[in-house]
Coordinates of C-alpha atoms and ligand atoms in Angstrom, one line a residue:
X1 CA 0.0 0.0 0.0
X2 CA 1.8 3.1 -1.2
X3 CA 2.7 5.6 1.5
X4 CA -0.2 4.5 3.7
X5 CA 2.4 3.9 6.4
X6 CA 2.8 7.7 6.6
X7 CA 0.5 7.5 9.6
X8 CA 1.2 9.1 13.0
X9 CA 2.2 6.1 15.0
X10 CA 5.2 6.8 17.1
X11 CA 8.1 4.6 18.1
X12 CA 9.7 6.5 21.0
X13 CA 13.0 4.7 20.3
X14 CA 13.3 6.1 16.7
X15 CA 14.8 9.2 18.2
X16 CA 16.9 7.6 20.9
X17 CA 18.1 4.2 19.6
X18 CA 21.9 3.8 19.8
X19 CA 23.5 4.5 16.4
X20 CA 26.8 3.5 14.9
X21 CA 26.8 6.7 12.9
X22 CA 29.6 5.7 10.5
X23 CA 29.0 4.3 7.1
X24 CA 32.5 3.0 7.0
X25 CA 31.6 0.6 9.8
X26 CA 28.4 -0.5 8.2
X27 CA 28.5 -4.1 7.5
X28 CA 28.0 -5.2 3.9
X29 CA 28.1 -8.7 2.5
X30 CA 31.7 -9.7 1.9
X31 CA 30.5 -11.4 -1.3
X32 CA 28.8 -8.3 -2.8
X33 CA 30.8 -6.2 -5.2
X34 CA 30.3 -2.5 -5.5
X35 CA 29.0 -1.3 -8.8
X36 CA 28.3 1.9 -10.7
X37 CA 29.1 5.3 -9.5
X38 CA 28.8 4.2 -5.8
X39 CA 32.1 2.3 -6.2
X40 CA 34.0 5.5 -6.9
X41 CA 32.1 8.2 -5.1
X42 CA 32.5 8.3 -1.4
X43 CA 32.2 4.6 -0.7
X44 CA 35.9 3.8 -0.4
X45 CA 35.3 2.5 3.1
X46 CA 32.7 0.1 1.9
X47 CA 34.9 -1.2 -0.8
X48 CA 37.4 -2.4 1.8
X49 CA 34.9 -4.8 3.3
X50 CA 33.3 -5.8 0.0
X51 CA 36.0 -7.9 -1.5
X52 CA 34.8 -11.1 -3.1
X53 CA 35.6 -14.4 -1.5
X54 CA 37.3 -16.8 -3.8
X55 CA 36.1 -20.4 -4.0
X56 CA 32.4 -19.6 -3.9
X57 CA 30.6 -21.9 -6.2
X58 CA 28.2 -20.4 -8.8
X59 CA 24.7 -20.8 -7.6
X60 CA 22.0 -21.9 -10.0
X61 CA 21.6 -18.9 -12.3
X62 CA 18.5 -17.5 -13.8
X63 CA 18.0 -17.9 -17.5
X64 CA 15.5 -15.6 -19.2
X65 CA 15.7 -12.5 -21.4
X66 CA 15.2 -9.5 -19.2
X67 CA 12.3 -7.1 -19.7
X68 CA 13.0 -3.4 -19.8
X69 CA 12.4 -0.8 -17.0
X70 CA 9.5 1.3 -18.3
X71 CA 6.2 3.0 -17.4
X72 CA 3.4 1.3 -19.3
X73 CA -0.3 0.7 -18.9
X74 CA 0.0 -3.0 -19.5
X75 CA 2.1 -5.8 -18.0
X76 CA 5.2 -7.3 -19.5
X77 CA 6.9 -10.7 -19.3
X78 CA 10.1 -12.0 -20.9
X79 CA 10.0 -13.5 -24.4
X80 CA 9.0 -17.1 -24.2
X81 CA 6.6 -16.5 -21.2
X82 CA 2.9 -16.1 -20.9
X83 CA 0.9 -14.2 -18.3
X84 CA -2.6 -15.7 -17.9
X85 CA -5.2 -13.6 -16.1
X86 CA -6.4 -16.0 -13.4
X87 CA -8.9 -14.0 -11.4
X88 CA -10.0 -10.4 -11.2
X89 CA -11.8 -8.2 -8.6
X90 CA -15.5 -9.0 -9.0
X91 CA -15.1 -12.4 -10.6
X92 CA -17.5 -15.2 -9.6
X93 CA -16.5 -17.7 -6.9
X94 CA -19.9 -19.4 -6.4
X95 CA -22.6 -20.7 -8.7
X96 CA -24.9 -17.9 -7.5
X97 CA -22.3 -15.1 -7.7
X98 CA -23.8 -12.1 -9.4
X99 CA -22.1 -10.9 -12.6
X100 CA -19.6 -8.0 -11.8
X101 CA -21.3 -4.7 -12.5
X102 CA -19.1 -1.8 -11.4
X103 CA -21.9 0.7 -11.7
X104 CA -24.2 -1.2 -9.4
X105 CA -22.0 -2.7 -6.6
X106 CA -23.4 -4.0 -3.4
X107 CA -22.1 -5.6 -0.2
X108 CA -24.2 -8.8 -0.9
X109 CA -22.7 -9.2 -4.4
X110 CA -19.2 -8.4 -3.3
X111 CA -19.3 -11.0 -0.6
X112 CA -19.8 -13.6 -3.4
X113 CA -17.1 -12.3 -5.6
X114 CA -13.3 -12.1 -5.6
X115 CA -12.3 -9.1 -3.4
X116 CA -10.3 -6.0 -4.0
X117 CA -6.5 -5.3 -3.9
X118 CA -5.1 -8.9 -3.8
X119 CA -1.9 -9.2 -1.8
X120 CA -0.7 -12.5 -0.3
X121 CA -1.0 -15.6 -2.4
X122 CA -0.8 -19.0 -0.8
X123 CA -1.0 -22.2 -2.9
X124 CA -1.9 -25.7 -1.6
X125 CA -1.4 -28.4 -4.3
X126 CA -4.1 -31.0 -4.6
X127 CA -3.3 -33.0 -7.8
X128 CA -0.3 -33.6 -10.1
X129 CA -0.5 -35.2 -13.5
X130 CA 2.3 -36.0 -16.0
X131 CA 4.7 -34.3 -13.6
X132 CA 2.7 -31.0 -13.5
X133 CA 0.7 -29.6 -10.7
X134 CA -2.8 -29.2 -12.2
X135 CA -5.1 -28.5 -9.2
X136 CA -4.8 -26.7 -5.9
X137 CA -6.3 -24.3 -3.5
X138 CA -5.4 -20.6 -3.9
X139 CA -5.6 -18.4 -0.8
X140 CA -5.5 -14.7 -1.5
X141 CA -5.6 -11.7 0.9
X142 CA -7.5 -8.6 -0.1
X143 CA -5.5 -5.9 1.8
X144 CA -7.4 -2.7 1.3
X145 CA -9.7 -0.9 -1.2
X146 CA -8.9 2.1 -3.3
X147 CA -12.2 3.9 -2.7
X148 CA -11.8 6.6 -5.4
X149 CA -11.0 3.9 -8.0
X150 CA -13.6 1.4 -6.8
X151 CA -16.8 3.4 -6.9
X152 CA -18.2 5.7 -9.6
X153 CA -18.7 9.3 -8.5
X154 CA -17.4 9.0 -5.0
X155 CA -14.1 10.8 -5.3
X156 CA -15.5 14.2 -6.0
X157 CA -17.7 14.3 -2.9
X158 CA -15.5 12.3 -0.5
X159 CA -15.9 11.7 2.4
X160 CA -19.5 13.0 2.4
X161 CA -20.3 10.8 -0.6
X162 CA -19.7 7.6 1.4
X163 CA -22.9 5.8 2.6
X164 CA -23.5 2.9 4.9
X165 CA -24.0 0.6 1.9
X166 CA -20.7 1.8 0.2
X167 CA -18.8 1.2 3.5
X168 CA -20.4 -2.3 3.8
X169 CA -19.3 -3.0 0.2
X170 CA -15.8 -1.9 1.1
X171 CA -15.9 -4.3 4.1
X172 CA -17.0 -7.1 1.8
X173 CA -14.1 -6.4 -0.6
X174 CA -11.6 -6.8 2.3
X175 CA -10.4 -10.0 3.9
X176 CA -9.5 -13.0 1.8
X177 CA -10.6 -15.5 -0.8
X178 CA -10.1 -19.3 -0.8
X179 CA -10.7 -20.7 -4.3
X180 CA -9.9 -23.9 -6.0
X181 CA -8.0 -23.5 -9.3
X182 CA -7.2 -26.1 -12.0
X183 CA -5.8 -26.6 -15.5
X184 CA -5.1 -29.2 -18.0
X185 CA -1.5 -30.3 -18.4
X186 CA 0.1 -27.6 -20.5
X187 CA -3.0 -25.4 -20.2
X188 CA -3.9 -22.2 -18.4
X189 CA -5.1 -22.0 -14.7
X190 CA -8.8 -21.2 -14.2
X191 CA -10.8 -20.8 -11.0
X192 CA -13.2 -23.7 -10.3
X193 CA -16.4 -21.7 -9.7
X194 CA -18.6 -23.4 -7.1
X195 CA -15.9 -25.7 -5.7
X196 CA -16.8 -26.9 -2.2
X197 CA -13.7 -25.2 -0.7
X198 CA -14.5 -21.7 -2.1
X199 CA -14.9 -19.1 0.5
X200 CA -14.9 -15.4 1.1
X201 CA -13.7 -14.0 4.4
X202 CA -14.5 -10.4 5.0
X203 CA -14.4 -7.6 7.6
X204 CA -17.6 -9.1 9.0
X205 CA -16.8 -12.8 9.2
X206 CA -17.2 -14.1 12.8
X207 CA -13.9 -15.3 14.2
X208 CA -12.4 -16.0 17.6
X209 CA -9.3 -14.8 19.5
X210 CA -7.2 -17.7 20.9
X211 CA -3.9 -18.0 22.9
X212 CA -2.5 -16.1 25.8
X213 CA -4.3 -12.7 25.3
X214 CA -7.7 -14.2 24.5
X215 CA -10.3 -13.0 27.0
X216 CA -8.0 -10.3 28.4
X217 CA -9.9 -7.3 29.8
X218 CA -8.3 -5.1 27.2
X219 CA -9.9 -7.2 24.4
X220 CA -13.4 -6.9 25.9
X221 CA -15.9 -4.5 24.4
X222 CA -19.5 -3.7 25.1
X223 CA -20.5 -5.9 22.2
X224 CA -18.2 -8.7 23.3
X225 CA -17.7 -8.9 27.1
X226 CA -15.8 -12.2 26.7
X227 CA -12.9 -10.6 24.8
X228 CA -12.9 -13.7 22.5
X229 CA -15.3 -13.1 19.7
X230 CA -14.5 -10.7 16.8
X231 CA -16.2 -9.8 13.6
X232 CA -13.8 -9.8 10.7
X233 CA -10.3 -9.1 9.6
X234 CA -8.9 -6.3 7.4
X235 CA -5.7 -4.9 5.9
X236 CA -4.5 -8.5 5.5
X237 CA -1.2 -7.9 3.7
X238 CA 1.1 -10.8 3.2
X239 CA 0.6 -14.1 5.1
X240 CA 1.6 -17.8 5.0
X241 CA 0.7 -21.4 4.5
X242 CA 1.6 -23.6 7.5
X243 CA 3.2 -27.0 7.1
X244 CA -0.3 -28.5 8.1
X245 CA -2.0 -26.6 5.3
X246 CA -3.7 -23.7 7.0
X247 CA -3.8 -20.2 5.6
X248 CA -2.4 -17.3 7.7
X249 CA -3.7 -13.8 7.1
X250 CA -1.5 -11.1 8.6
X251 CA -3.4 -8.0 9.8
X252 CA -1.2 -5.0 8.9
X253 CA -2.4 -1.3 9.0
X254 CA -5.5 -1.9 11.1
X255 CA -5.2 1.5 12.6
X256 CA -6.5 3.1 9.4
X257 CA -10.0 1.7 10.0
X258 CA -10.8 3.7 13.2
X259 CA -12.2 7.1 13.6
X260 CA -13.1 9.3 16.6
X261 CA -11.4 10.2 19.8
X262 CA -10.7 8.4 23.0
X263 CA -12.5 9.6 26.1
X264 CA -10.3 12.1 28.1
X265 CA -7.6 10.4 30.1
X266 CA -8.4 6.9 28.7
X267 CA -5.8 4.2 29.7
X268 CA -5.4 3.1 26.0
X269 CA -4.1 6.5 24.9
X270 CA -0.4 5.6 24.9
X271 CA -1.0 2.2 23.4
X272 CA -3.1 3.6 20.5
X273 CA -0.5 6.3 19.8
X274 CA 2.2 3.6 19.5
X275 CA 0.1 1.9 16.7
X276 CA -1.1 5.1 15.0
X277 CA -4.8 4.6 16.1
X278 CA -7.0 6.2 14.9
X279 CA -5.8 6.4 11.3
X280 CA -9.0 7.7 9.8
X281 CA -8.5 6.3 6.3
X282 CA -12.1 4.9 5.9
X283 CA -15.5 6.2 6.9
X284 CA -16.7 3.0 8.5
X285 CA -16.8 4.6 12.0
X286 CA -19.5 7.0 10.9
X287 CA -21.9 4.1 10.5
X288 CA -20.7 1.5 12.9
X289 CA -19.7 2.1 16.6
X290 CA -17.0 -0.5 16.7
X291 CA -14.9 1.6 14.3
X292 CA -15.4 4.7 16.5
X293 CA -13.0 5.1 19.4
X294 CA -15.4 7.3 21.4
X295 CA -17.9 4.4 21.5
X296 CA -15.5 1.3 21.6
X297 CA -12.1 2.4 22.8
X298 CA -10.7 -1.2 23.0
X299 CA -11.9 -2.5 19.6
X300 CA -8.5 -1.7 17.9
X301 CA -6.8 -4.1 20.4
X302 CA -8.7 -6.9 18.6
X303 CA -6.9 -6.2 15.4
X304 CA -3.2 -6.4 14.4
X305 CA -3.0 -10.2 14.9
X306 CA -2.3 -13.2 12.6
X307 CA -5.5 -15.0 11.6
X308 CA -5.4 -18.8 10.9
X309 CA -7.9 -20.3 8.5
X310 CA -8.5 -23.9 7.5
X311 CA -9.0 -23.6 3.8
X312 CA -10.3 -27.1 3.4
X313 CA -13.3 -26.4 5.6
X314 CA -15.3 -23.4 4.6
X315 CA -17.5 -23.7 7.7
X316 CA -14.5 -23.4 10.1
X317 CA -14.1 -20.4 12.3
X318 CA -11.0 -18.3 11.7
X319 CA -8.7 -17.9 14.7
X320 CA -6.7 -14.9 15.7
X321 CA -3.6 -16.4 17.2
X322 CA -2.5 -13.9 19.9
X323 CA 0.7 -15.8 20.8
X324 CA 2.2 -14.3 17.6
X325 CA 1.9 -10.8 19.0
X326 CA 0.0 -7.6 18.0
X327 CA 1.7 -5.3 15.5
X328 CA 1.4 -4.3 11.8
X329 CA 2.0 -7.8 10.6
X330 CA 3.4 -8.0 7.1
X331 CA 3.6 -11.7 6.6
X332 CA 3.9 -15.0 8.4
X333 CA 5.9 -17.6 6.5
X334 CA 7.0 -20.7 8.4
X335 CA 9.5 -23.4 8.3
X336 CA 9.9 -26.7 10.3
X337 CA 13.2 -26.6 12.3
X338 CA 15.4 -29.7 12.6
X339 CA 13.8 -30.7 15.9
X340 CA 10.3 -30.4 14.5
X341 CA 9.2 -27.2 16.0
X342 CA 7.7 -24.6 13.7
X343 CA 9.3 -21.2 13.2
X344 CA 7.4 -18.2 11.7
X345 CA 9.2 -15.1 10.5
X346 CA 7.3 -11.8 10.7
X347 CA 7.9 -8.1 9.9
X348 CA 6.2 -5.2 11.5
X349 CA 5.9 -2.8 8.6
X350 CA 6.5 0.7 10.0
X351 CA 9.4 2.9 9.8
X352 CA 11.7 2.1 12.8
X353 CA 9.8 -1.1 13.7
X354 CA 11.0 -4.6 14.1
X355 CA 11.6 -8.1 12.8
X356 CA 10.1 -11.0 14.8
X357 CA 10.2 -14.8 14.9
X358 CA 7.9 -17.1 16.7
X359 CA 8.9 -20.6 17.8
X360 CA 6.2 -23.1 18.7
X361 CA 6.6 -25.0 22.0
X362 CA 5.5 -28.3 20.5
X363 CA 6.8 -30.1 17.4
X364 CA 4.9 -30.4 14.2
X365 CA 3.4 -33.9 13.6
X366 CA 3.3 -34.6 9.8
X367 CA 1.2 -37.7 10.4
X368 CA -1.6 -36.1 12.4
X369 CA -3.1 -32.8 11.0
X370 CA -5.5 -32.4 13.8
X371 CA -2.7 -32.4 16.3
X372 CA -1.2 -29.3 14.7
X373 CA -4.3 -27.2 14.5
X374 CA -3.5 -25.3 17.7
X375 CA 0.3 -25.3 17.6
X376 CA 0.3 -21.5 17.1
X377 CA -1.4 -20.9 20.5
X378 CA 1.7 -21.9 22.4
X379 CA 5.3 -20.8 21.8
X380 CA 7.8 -17.9 22.3
X381 CA 7.7 -14.7 20.3
X382 CA 11.2 -13.2 19.8
X383 CA 12.3 -9.8 18.4
X384 CA 15.5 -9.2 16.5
X385 CA 18.5 -7.1 17.6
X386 CA 20.9 -6.8 14.7
X387 CA 24.4 -6.3 16.2
X388 CA 27.1 -4.4 14.3
X389 CA 29.5 -7.4 14.4
X390 CA 27.1 -9.4 12.2
X391 CA 25.5 -11.3 15.0
X392 CA 21.8 -11.2 15.7
X393 CA 20.1 -11.8 19.0
X394 CA 16.5 -13.0 19.2
X395 CA 15.1 -11.5 22.3
X396 CA 12.1 -13.4 23.9
X397 CA 8.9 -11.5 24.7
X398 CA 8.2 -13.3 27.9
X399 CA 6.2 -11.9 30.8
X400 CA 8.3 -11.7 34.0
X401 CA 11.6 -11.8 32.1
X402 CA 13.8 -8.7 31.9
X403 CA 11.8 -5.5 31.7
X404 CA 8.5 -7.2 30.8
X405 CA 7.1 -7.0 34.4
X406 CA 4.4 -5.3 36.4
X407 CA 6.8 -2.5 37.1
X408 CA 6.5 -1.6 33.4
X409 CA 2.7 -2.0 33.3
X410 CA 2.4 -5.6 32.1
X411 CA 0.1 -7.9 34.1
X412 CA 0.5 -11.0 32.1
X413 CA 1.8 -12.6 28.9
X414 CA -1.5 -11.6 27.3
X415 CA -0.7 -8.0 27.9
X416 CA 2.9 -8.3 26.6
X417 CA 1.4 -9.6 23.4
X418 CA -1.3 -6.9 23.1
X419 CA 1.5 -4.3 23.4
X420 CA 4.1 -6.3 21.6
X421 CA 5.7 -3.1 20.2
X422 CA 6.2 -1.6 23.6
X423 CA 7.6 -4.8 24.9
X424 CA 10.0 -5.0 22.0
X425 CA 11.0 -1.3 22.6
X426 CA 11.9 -2.2 26.2
X427 CA 13.9 -5.2 25.1
X428 CA 16.1 -3.1 22.9
X429 CA 15.2 -4.5 19.5
X430 CA 16.7 -2.8 16.4
X431 CA 14.5 -0.2 14.7
X432 CA 14.5 -1.2 11.0
X433 CA 13.7 0.4 7.6
X434 CA 10.1 -0.9 7.3
X435 CA 10.3 -4.7 7.5
X436 CA 8.0 -6.3 4.9
X437 CA 8.2 -9.9 3.9
X438 CA 10.6 -12.3 5.7
X439 CA 10.9 -15.6 3.8
X440 CA 12.8 -18.6 5.2
X441 CA 14.6 -21.0 2.8
X442 CA 14.4 -24.5 4.4
X443 CA 17.2 -25.8 2.2
X444 CA 19.8 -23.2 3.0
X445 CA 18.9 -22.3 6.6
X446 CA 18.6 -18.7 5.7
X447 CA 15.8 -16.2 5.8
X448 CA 15.5 -13.1 3.5
X449 CA 14.2 -9.8 5.0
X450 CA 12.8 -7.2 2.7
X451 CA 13.3 -3.7 4.1
X452 CA 11.3 -1.6 1.8
X453 CA 12.5 2.0 2.6
X454 CA 12.6 4.6 5.3
X455 CA 12.9 8.2 4.1
X456 CA 12.8 9.4 7.7
X457 CA 16.0 7.8 8.9
X458 CA 18.5 10.6 9.5
X459 CA 22.3 10.5 9.2
X460 CA 22.7 10.1 13.0
X461 CA 20.2 7.3 13.1
X462 CA 22.0 4.9 10.7
X463 CA 23.3 1.7 12.1
X464 CA 25.0 -1.4 10.7
X465 CA 21.7 -3.1 9.6
X466 CA 20.1 0.1 8.3
X467 CA 23.2 1.9 6.9
X468 CA 21.6 4.6 4.8
X469 CA 20.0 7.9 5.8
X470 CA 17.0 8.9 3.8
X471 CA 16.7 5.3 2.6
X472 CA 14.3 5.8 -0.3
X473 CA 14.8 2.5 -1.9
X474 CA 15.4 0.0 0.8
X475 CA 17.7 -3.0 1.2
X476 CA 17.6 -6.8 1.6
X477 CA 19.1 -8.6 4.6
X478 CA 19.9 -12.3 4.8
X479 CA 19.6 -14.0 8.2
X480 CA 21.8 -17.1 8.5
X481 CA 20.6 -19.6 11.1
X482 CA 23.4 -21.6 12.7
X483 CA 23.5 -25.1 11.2
X484 CA 20.0 -24.5 9.8
X485 CA 18.6 -24.4 13.3
X486 CA 15.7 -21.9 12.7
X487 CA 14.9 -21.9 16.5
X488 CA 18.3 -20.4 17.3
X489 CA 18.5 -17.5 19.8
X490 CA 21.6 -16.2 18.1
X491 CA 22.0 -16.0 14.3
X492 CA 24.2 -14.1 11.8
X493 CA 23.1 -11.5 9.2
X494 CA 24.4 -9.8 6.1
X495 CA 23.1 -7.2 3.6
X496 CA 22.7 -8.7 0.1
X497 CA 21.9 -5.5 -1.8
X498 CA 21.2 -1.9 -1.1
X499 CA 18.5 -1.1 -3.6
X500 CA 18.1 1.9 -6.0
X501 CA 20.0 3.2 -8.9
X502 CA 23.7 2.2 -8.9
X503 CA 24.5 5.0 -11.3
X504 CA 23.4 7.7 -8.8
X505 CA 26.4 8.3 -6.5
X506 CA 24.3 9.9 -3.8
X507 CA 22.0 6.9 -3.6
X508 CA 24.6 4.6 -2.2
X509 CA 23.1 1.6 -3.9
X510 CA 25.2 -1.6 -4.0
X511 CA 24.6 -4.4 -6.6
X512 CA 26.8 -7.0 -8.2
X513 CA 28.3 -5.3 -11.3
X514 CA 26.7 -8.0 -13.4
X515 CA 23.4 -6.3 -12.8
X516 CA 22.1 -4.7 -16.0
X517 CA 20.4 -1.3 -16.4
X518 CA 17.1 -3.2 -16.0
X519 CA 18.2 -5.5 -13.2
X520 CA 18.2 -3.0 -10.3
X521 CA 15.1 -2.0 -8.4
X522 CA 13.8 0.0 -5.5
X523 CA 11.5 -0.8 -2.5
X524 CA 11.5 -4.6 -2.2
X525 CA 8.2 -5.7 -0.6
X526 CA 7.3 -9.3 -1.1
X527 CA 9.5 -12.3 -2.1
X528 CA 9.5 -16.0 -2.9
X529 CA 12.1 -18.7 -2.9
X530 CA 11.6 -21.1 -5.8
X531 CA 12.0 -24.9 -5.7
X532 CA 15.6 -24.4 -6.9
X533 CA 16.3 -22.1 -3.9
X534 CA 16.4 -18.9 -6.0
X535 CA 15.1 -15.6 -4.6
X536 CA 12.4 -13.6 -6.4
X537 CA 11.5 -10.1 -5.2
X538 CA 8.5 -8.0 -5.9
X539 CA 8.4 -4.3 -5.3
X540 CA 6.1 -1.5 -4.0
X541 CA 7.6 1.9 -4.7
X542 CA 9.9 1.3 -7.7
X543 CA 8.0 4.1 -9.5
X544 CA 10.2 6.5 -7.4
X545 CA 13.1 5.3 -9.6
X546 CA 11.2 6.1 -12.8
X547 CA 9.7 2.7 -13.8
X548 CA 6.8 0.5 -12.8
X549 CA 6.9 -2.0 -10.0
X550 CA 7.5 -5.6 -10.9
X551 CA 9.3 -8.9 -10.0
X552 CA 13.0 -9.4 -10.2
X553 CA 15.1 -12.5 -9.7
X554 CA 18.0 -11.8 -7.2
X555 CA 21.0 -14.2 -7.1
X556 CA 22.0 -14.9 -3.5
X557 CA 24.9 -17.3 -3.9
X558 CA 28.3 -17.5 -5.6
X559 CA 30.1 -14.9 -7.6
X560 CA 26.8 -13.6 -9.1
X561 CA 25.4 -12.9 -5.6
X562 CA 23.7 -9.5 -5.6
X563 CA 22.7 -9.6 -9.3
X564 CA 19.2 -8.6 -10.1
X565 CA 17.3 -9.5 -13.2
X566 CA 14.0 -8.0 -14.4
X567 CA 11.2 -10.6 -14.9
X568 CA 7.8 -9.0 -14.7
X569 CA 6.4 -5.5 -15.0
X570 CA 3.1 -4.4 -13.4
X571 CA 0.8 -1.9 -15.0
X572 CA 1.2 1.8 -14.0
X573 CA 0.0 2.6 -10.5
X574 CA 0.2 -1.1 -9.3
X575 CA 2.5 -2.8 -6.9
X576 CA 3.2 -6.6 -7.1
X577 CA 2.4 -8.8 -4.2
X578 CA 2.2 -12.4 -3.4
X579 CA 4.7 -14.0 -5.6
X580 CA 4.2 -17.7 -5.2
X581 CA 5.5 -20.7 -7.1
X582 CA 3.8 -24.0 -7.6
X583 CA 5.9 -26.9 -6.1
X584 CA 6.9 -27.9 -9.6
X585 CA 8.3 -24.5 -10.3
X586 CA 6.4 -24.2 -13.5
X587 CA 4.0 -21.4 -12.5
X588 CA 4.7 -18.2 -10.7
X589 CA 1.5 -16.5 -9.4
X590 CA 1.6 -12.8 -8.9
X591 CA -0.9 -10.4 -7.4
X592 CA -1.2 -7.1 -9.3
X593 CA -2.5 -4.7 -6.6
X594 CA -4.0 -1.3 -7.0
X595 CA -3.5 -1.0 -10.8
X596 CA -4.1 2.5 -12.1
X597 CA -3.7 4.1 -8.6
X598 CA -1.6 7.0 -9.8
X599 CA -1.7 10.5 -8.3
X600 CA -5.3 11.8 -8.2
X601 CA -6.7 8.8 -10.1
X602 CA -10.4 8.2 -9.9
X603 CA -12.9 5.6 -11.1
X604 CA -13.6 8.0 -14.0
X605 CA -10.0 8.7 -14.7
X606 CA -7.7 5.9 -13.6
X607 CA -4.0 5.6 -14.5
X608 CA -4.8 2.5 -16.6
X609 CA -7.8 0.3 -17.3
X610 CA -5.8 -2.9 -17.0
X611 CA -6.7 -5.8 -17.4
X612 CA -9.9 -5.3 -19.4
X613 CA -9.0 -2.1 -21.2
X614 CA -12.7 -1.3 -21.7
X615 CA -14.2 2.1 -21.1
X616 CA -16.9 0.4 -19.2
X617 CA -14.5 -1.1 -16.7
X618 CA -12.3 0.4 -14.0
X619 CA -8.9 -1.1 -13.4
X620 CA -9.3 -4.4 -11.6
X621 CA -6.7 -5.9 -9.1
X622 CA -6.0 -9.4 -10.4
X623 CA -3.9 -12.5 -9.9
X624 CA -1.9 -13.5 -13.0
X625 CA -0.2 -16.9 -13.6
X626 CA 3.2 -16.5 -15.2
X627 CA 4.4 -19.6 -17.2
X628 CA 6.9 -20.5 -19.8
X629 CA 5.3 -21.2 -23.2
X630 CA 7.2 -24.5 -23.4
X631 CA 6.0 -25.5 -19.9
X632 CA 9.5 -25.5 -18.4
X633 CA 10.5 -24.2 -15.0
X634 CA 10.1 -20.4 -14.5
X635 CA 13.6 -18.9 -14.6
X636 CA 15.2 -21.8 -16.4
Ligands
FEO701 FE1 0.9 -4.1 3.0 FE2 3.6 -3.6 4.2 O1 2.6 -3.8 2.7
CA702 CA1 2.8 -3.2 -0.2
CA703 CA1 3.6 -5.8 1.5

């Protein structure tokens, strides 16, 4: 979501955190070369620690003809690839889904159709034929709605033009979609309309809070005195699929959905300020008390969690897993550690917020799905401290340990989790440049951290892990878990690339010199590791560098480490989310989010009318399936 994190939440440590303050001391991967003007302009100190290590083996490369950096209204893929439009905002999911009519939208119709602004994509394979995955369950988050682009005639009179029905339609366009998809061998993916697994989850779907914070007084409202029953989920950004095949929906910028003012002297004032509540992005609070702080001051505490959904059972109740902490969750990708425990990596996407990892107490049982269904209710949440010597401490958020005591206002583990940000502040976590996706690679024992950008970091706030002031284009960190033990309390870290234009000396970008004019990018957001262990990065903010967002392959091993390669270009105004490979590596699903959302764009005058290019249709957020025309693995 472009620049929506410009909200007013305040990390008190952003101004006081210890700084290294010296770029020369900033750590940089010893295997990354300097390239472009940065190599000769003011980066001599970096060059000294950027020498290549001999003896590295060349990692599997990527083999495709790069696309060009450009601003276009359509998408682009390399020669020899196809992009199939899989599903669009408004497309039918059920036999009774009304046909999409943008001029006559309703909450009832939207709740039976694919939602708006697709973000996370999960894929659960169901059938393989002739070596190809041909059927599976797609789980897609609908992060937010672009009100001005979604409804005719609303932008000119906003916010007065919003009605209760339009707000209800927005709520029905949020949440997630579970949909079966299938194809013939060699053919295109299509949604299976009316499949028994198909489901829409919206901002009104009944769900429950579970884990240590469930039932806590600070989660109780006048509508729910139990503190355990919530309606809906929203701003579901990235997410995850667990080893036992459940779908995790991460609640990110929940603050934006609340209006109103807290009663004078209310005890939630400091907590809400730390999370930027109320954000006031939507008008829902005018029509519904639970989105109005004056009426329901604790309702925001019931959002900012990770929601677990069983996609095989459309009647199941989604569960907000409070053990994973409350913050602006970007994603929740998991991996099984060597001892069988499950580890989830999570970013808190805000300038100067943190990277987390959760370790379950019990081990995953691959032979008993039911035994895993509540694994996420019990475990230890940790927050990352990136040390200047390349070590990384995972600090446990445990009530009663260190500063997380009654003396600091915590009465229980539940309260530590409700105020996870404040707990992490007290532990001394490292404030990062907007942590987005964090993706573990089970084969290599590494996890990749996308740090999208942080234009507010000043020169005296730089540190080893966030080495640039005014970091407009972000960077990518690799976490190396010792001996592949993802549960480790101490890890190592390195920066793989500093994003942005390597030809701009002031930018301080660092790429492998093999990176072409098209291969560099800005604002990494989501990522995927393919079955060959190669990293693919999608962006949200690359337009600041003069070209559309897209997907790039990024080599992480060997002499080519730090080389980017341009693979997919989104239409103007869109970011790219989701990227997800099928297990055979032959399809890469990509979520094209907010196409046409250029400055001042409206329903009547969008930045593009992708994908229909019809005057009768607004732009439609859609999932595309990227495949090689010869059916081979994506990327070679
Ligand atoms: Fe929803 Fe942090 O992107
Ligand atoms: Ca984004
Ligand atoms: Ca994101």
